[in-house]
Amino acid sequence: MDHFLWRILPLLALLASFLYFYYVHDSSKFSTSDCSLLPYNHYWITSKGIVTPRGVISGAVEVKEGIIVSIVKEEDWQGNSKRGQIIDYDEAVIMPGLIDVHAHLDDPGRAEWEGFPSGTKAAAAGGITMLIDMPLNSFPSTVSVETLRLKLEAAEKSIYVDVGFWGGLVPENAFNASSLDALLSAGVLGLKSFMCPSGINDFPMTNASHIKEGLSVLAKYRRPLLVHAEIQLDSANYLEDDANDPRHYSTYLKTRPPAWEEAAIRELLTLSKDTRIGGPAEGAHLHVVHLSDSGSSLQLLKEAKRSGDSVTVETCPHYLAFSAEEIQDGDTRFKCAPPIRDAANKEALWKALLEGDIDMLSSDHSPTVPELKLLNEGNFLKAWGGISSLQFVFPVTWSYGRNYGVTLEQLALWWSERPAKLIGQDSKGSIEVGKHADIFVWEPNTDFELNDDLPIYLKHPRISAYMGTKLSGKVLATFVRGNLVYKEGKHASAACGSLILAK
Ligand SMILES: NC(=O)NC(NC(N)=O)C(=O)[O-]
Ligand SMILES: [Zn+2]
Ligand SMILES: [Zn+2]
């Protein structure tokens, strides 16, 4: 027996060295740092498609200690041998990480709905390198310095991507300038308010005078006011009869007509004009979240922009992917506010986005526990309003957008450059020398079906309206400040995202 062991010893040694090289030497399998799946922090990423503000190039991006330190075109790169570590992605696309300016992670207080760890893991797996957490659905709402502190405590050491925070503008703080001053000084990136009930009792809606107060305080800090722009008008056209079955999506659609959005946007534009006493450049920037109405609401925004108002607008992938006609009876996964409208509206939203009338995209990831989505009962009037989408927003934008001829540069503009500008983060939003190495890598032509076989990190994947859809665009890797935080089904072992506070 001994004799036999001696004879196979060289074979065992060979196997051991193979295992060493396969598992240890390939840095992506094992790591020395907990924050990154890479054991080094100076490296080059090479690819035939790197999306920069000056176009798509073939070449290399040099990353050192979290910063992009050089970008080299292929013709200047070849033949140069003094390189360090190289990660070659060949035909895969290298893009600036997505910045999602509108996500509800519901932590602290309702972490069973999502939470910072699952939400930011899902974000990283979807190419998102920074998200801004909404001030509501968590408990307490982020409406004061004290409640912001609770947010920061909940997020610290629990986030896999960078996270910033919007503060809430609510009746309780709107007339208290020192409270708003304190909240803004503590670092929220801007304020968010609702012109209709928010769906959650602890975040009440604001009226015109609250909004005016908010705008005037925000102007001093040069930070934006984000508004859920719907005003409840008489919904007399909804009656409890057979034709208005709450399991029919059309019943819900009738309860929130486009006129609600139009009325809110009209009022908002007037209010913000009133605060621009010294001219269009004065006053706070206004940002309309999740626009759904591509008709009169959009027209009002276009006119305001043309007259020089400081206003931007976002829409969300669910308004671009789905239409009311396709939503099945009882499928409350699709309930959100403002609602998903008809196919013609969807086409017009794409046109507005492509023509630059809609500035950017956001997820409005607003999940809850499956019980509150009432999936069995299928009652559109009672179910929680909010779409769960965070991990899928990029492949969704690409899958539906490619039919409209969407370019890589447009994707970067809608998901990175313009969001970075809205939140005042000059060091983020594009692949340029001196900026944070917030980057993701993806394969445009890899198709997949969203089902349980995939690694999905959201807490409640079942409630997502996207489950069961076929998509293209597979995210391979995500780097946050140079740390490889996600690679094909695996995250870094520690959550090292940064809390981003306005200065
Ligand atoms: N409480 C919410 O999360 N509301 C959200 N709900 C949606 N969009 O259906 C939102 O952003 O208004
Ligand atoms: Zn909203
Ligand atoms: Zn929202």
mmCIF file with all atom_site columns, C-alpha atoms in Angstrom, residues 318-390:
data_model
loop_
_atom_site.group_PDB
_atom_site.id
_atom_site.type_symbol
_atom_site.label_atom_id
_atom_site.label_alt_id
_atom_site.label_comp_id
_atom_site.label_asym_id
_atom_site.label_entity_id
_atom_site.label_seq_id
_atom_site.pdbx_PDB_ins_code
_atom_site.Cartn_x
_atom_site.Cartn_y
_atom_site.Cartn_z
_atom_site.occupancy
_atom_site.B_iso_or_equiv
_atom_site.pdbx_formal_charge
_atom_site.auth_seq_id
_atom_site.auth_comp_id
_atom_site.auth_asym_id
_atom_site.auth_atom_id
_atom_site.pdbx_PDB_model_num
ATOM 1  C CA . HIS A 1 318 ? -41.984 49.887 -16.601 1.00 0.00 ? 318 HIS A CA 1
ATOM 2  C CA . TYR A 1 319 ? -43.664 52.714 -18.516 1.00 0.00 ? 319 TYR A CA 1
ATOM 3  C CA . LEU A 1 320 ? -41.436 51.912 -21.505 1.00 0.00 ? 320 LEU A CA 1
ATOM 4  C CA . ALA A 1 321 ? -41.758 48.134 -21.371 1.00 0.00 ? 321 ALA A CA 1
ATOM 5  C CA . PHE A 1 322 ? -45.419 47.510 -20.622 1.00 0.00 ? 322 PHE A CA 1
ATOM 6  C CA . SER A 1 323 ? -48.774 48.823 -21.764 1.00 0.00 ? 323 SER A CA 1
ATOM 7  C CA . ALA A 1 324 ? -52.190 48.722 -20.077 1.00 0.00 ? 324 ALA A CA 1
ATOM 8  C CA . GLU A 1 325 ? -53.654 46.468 -22.782 1.00 0.00 ? 325 GLU A CA 1
ATOM 9  C CA . GLU A 1 326 ? -51.265 43.644 -21.853 1.00 0.00 ? 326 GLU A CA 1
ATOM 10 C CA . ILE A 1 327 ? -51.897 43.598 -18.111 1.00 0.00 ? 327 ILE A CA 1
ATOM 11 C CA . GLN A 1 328 ? -53.891 40.514 -17.169 1.00 0.00 ? 328 GLN A CA 1
ATOM 12 C CA . ASP A 1 329 ? -56.822 40.487 -14.778 1.00 0.00 ? 329 ASP A CA 1
ATOM 13 C CA . GLY A 1 330 ? -55.643 40.321 -11.182 1.00 0.00 ? 330 GLY A CA 1
ATOM 14 C CA . ASP A 1 331 ? -51.936 40.725 -11.979 1.00 0.00 ? 331 ASP A CA 1
ATOM 15 C CA . THR A 1 332 ? -51.259 43.339 -9.347  1.00 0.00 ? 332 THR A CA 1
ATOM 16 C CA . ARG A 1 333 ? -47.489 43.067 -9.842  1.00 0.00 ? 333 ARG A CA 1
ATOM 17 C CA . PHE A 1 334 ? -48.096 45.807 -12.430 1.00 0.00 ? 334 PHE A CA 1
ATOM 18 C CA . LYS A 1 335 ? -49.823 48.251 -10.091 1.00 0.00 ? 335 LYS A CA 1
ATOM 19 C CA . CYS A 1 336 ? -47.952 51.509 -9.643  1.00 0.00 ? 336 CYS A CA 1
ATOM 20 C CA . ALA A 1 337 ? -48.676 55.218 -9.501  1.00 0.00 ? 337 ALA A CA 1
ATOM 21 C CA . PRO A 1 338 ? -48.930 56.997 -11.825 1.00 0.00 ? 338 PRO A CA 1
ATOM 22 C CA . PRO A 1 339 ? -50.256 53.984 -13.707 1.00 0.00 ? 339 PRO A CA 1
ATOM 23 C CA . ILE A 1 340 ? -48.887 52.238 -16.787 1.00 0.00 ? 340 ILE A CA 1
ATOM 24 C CA . ARG A 1 341 ? -51.002 53.646 -19.631 1.00 0.00 ? 341 ARG A CA 1
ATOM 25 C CA . ASP A 1 342 ? -51.876 52.434 -23.147 1.00 0.00 ? 342 ASP A CA 1
ATOM 26 C CA . ALA A 1 343 ? -49.535 51.364 -25.934 1.00 0.00 ? 343 ALA A CA 1
ATOM 27 C CA . ALA A 1 344 ? -49.784 54.693 -27.782 1.00 0.00 ? 344 ALA A CA 1
ATOM 28 C CA . ASN A 1 345 ? -48.680 56.474 -24.592 1.00 0.00 ? 345 ASN A CA 1
ATOM 29 C CA . LYS A 1 346 ? -45.719 54.109 -24.295 1.00 0.00 ? 346 LYS A CA 1
ATOM 30 C CA . GLU A 1 347 ? -44.656 54.847 -27.881 1.00 0.00 ? 347 GLU A CA 1
ATOM 31 C CA . ALA A 1 348 ? -44.839 58.574 -27.182 1.00 0.00 ? 348 ALA A CA 1
ATOM 32 C CA . LEU A 1 349 ? -42.712 58.178 -24.037 1.00 0.00 ? 349 LEU A CA 1
ATOM 33 C CA . TRP A 1 350 ? -40.005 56.434 -26.084 1.00 0.00 ? 350 TRP A CA 1
ATOM 34 C CA . LYS A 1 351 ? -40.139 59.233 -28.644 1.00 0.00 ? 351 LYS A CA 1
ATOM 35 C CA . ALA A 1 352 ? -39.788 61.874 -25.898 1.00 0.00 ? 352 ALA A CA 1
ATOM 36 C CA . LEU A 1 353 ? -36.860 60.030 -24.365 1.00 0.00 ? 353 LEU A CA 1
ATOM 37 C CA . LEU A 1 354 ? -35.092 59.627 -27.697 1.00 0.00 ? 354 LEU A CA 1
ATOM 38 C CA . GLU A 1 355 ? -35.666 63.281 -28.585 1.00 0.00 ? 355 GLU A CA 1
ATOM 39 C CA . GLY A 1 356 ? -34.324 64.508 -25.242 1.00 0.00 ? 356 GLY A CA 1
ATOM 40 C CA . ASP A 1 357 ? -37.609 65.760 -23.767 1.00 0.00 ? 357 ASP A CA 1
ATOM 41 C CA . ILE A 1 358 ? -37.329 63.191 -20.979 1.00 0.00 ? 358 ILE A CA 1
ATOM 42 C CA . ASP A 1 359 ? -33.936 63.589 -19.340 1.00 0.00 ? 359 ASP A CA 1
ATOM 43 C CA . MET A 1 360 ? -33.248 60.359 -17.520 1.00 0.00 ? 360 MET A CA 1
ATOM 44 C CA . LEU A 1 361 ? -34.450 57.018 -16.240 1.00 0.00 ? 361 LEU A CA 1
ATOM 45 C CA . SER A 1 362 ? -34.872 55.686 -12.724 1.00 0.00 ? 362 SER A CA 1
ATOM 46 C CA . SER A 1 363 ? -36.174 52.415 -11.328 1.00 0.00 ? 363 SER A CA 1
ATOM 47 C CA . ASP A 1 364 ? -38.744 53.666 -8.799  1.00 0.00 ? 364 ASP A CA 1
ATOM 48 C CA . HIS A 1 365 ? -38.114 50.258 -7.249  1.00 0.00 ? 365 HIS A CA 1
ATOM 49 C CA . SER A 1 366 ? -40.924 50.180 -4.689  1.00 0.00 ? 366 SER A CA 1
ATOM 50 C CA . PRO A 1 367 ? -41.362 46.647 -3.368  1.00 0.00 ? 367 PRO A CA 1
ATOM 51 C CA . THR A 1 368 ? -43.352 45.306 -0.453  1.00 0.00 ? 368 THR A CA 1
ATOM 52 C CA . VAL A 1 369 ? -44.099 41.900 1.055   1.00 0.00 ? 369 VAL A CA 1
ATOM 53 C CA . PRO A 1 370 ? -46.067 39.556 -1.288  1.00 0.00 ? 370 PRO A CA 1
ATOM 54 C CA . GLU A 1 371 ? -49.089 39.612 1.047   1.00 0.00 ? 371 GLU A CA 1
ATOM 55 C CA . LEU A 1 372 ? -49.614 43.332 0.440   1.00 0.00 ? 372 LEU A CA 1
ATOM 56 C CA . LYS A 1 373 ? -49.475 42.878 -3.334  1.00 0.00 ? 373 LYS A CA 1
ATOM 57 C CA . LEU A 1 374 ? -52.637 40.741 -2.876  1.00 0.00 ? 374 LEU A CA 1
ATOM 58 C CA . LEU A 1 375 ? -51.513 38.408 -5.661  1.00 0.00 ? 375 LEU A CA 1
ATOM 59 C CA . ASN A 1 376 ? -54.212 35.840 -4.881  1.00 0.00 ? 376 ASN A CA 1
ATOM 60 C CA . GLU A 1 377 ? -57.076 38.267 -4.562  1.00 0.00 ? 377 GLU A CA 1
ATOM 61 C CA . GLY A 1 378 ? -55.837 40.335 -7.510  1.00 0.00 ? 378 GLY A CA 1
ATOM 62 C CA . ASN A 1 379 ? -57.593 43.507 -6.374  1.00 0.00 ? 379 ASN A CA 1
ATOM 63 C CA . PHE A 1 380 ? -55.976 46.419 -8.205  1.00 0.00 ? 380 PHE A CA 1
ATOM 64 C CA . LEU A 1 381 ? -57.666 48.990 -6.016  1.00 0.00 ? 381 LEU A CA 1
ATOM 65 C CA . LYS A 1 382 ? -56.413 47.580 -2.714  1.00 0.00 ? 382 LYS A CA 1
ATOM 66 C CA . ALA A 1 383 ? -53.003 46.146 -3.619  1.00 0.00 ? 383 ALA A CA 1
ATOM 67 C CA . TRP A 1 384 ? -49.738 47.938 -2.822  1.00 0.00 ? 384 TRP A CA 1
ATOM 68 C CA . GLY A 1 385 ? -48.779 50.389 -5.564  1.00 0.00 ? 385 GLY A CA 1
ATOM 69 C CA . GLY A 1 386 ? -45.161 50.045 -6.590  1.00 0.00 ? 386 GLY A CA 1
ATOM 70 C CA . ILE A 1 387 ? -43.132 47.978 -9.034  1.00 0.00 ? 387 ILE A CA 1
ATOM 71 C CA . SER A 1 388 ? -40.223 45.800 -7.989  1.00 0.00 ? 388 SER A CA 1
ATOM 72 C CA . SER A 1 389 ? -37.499 46.107 -10.599 1.00 0.00 ? 389 SER A CA 1
ATOM 73 C CA . LEU A 1 390 ? -34.101 47.170 -9.273  1.00 0.00 ? 390 LEU A CA 1
#
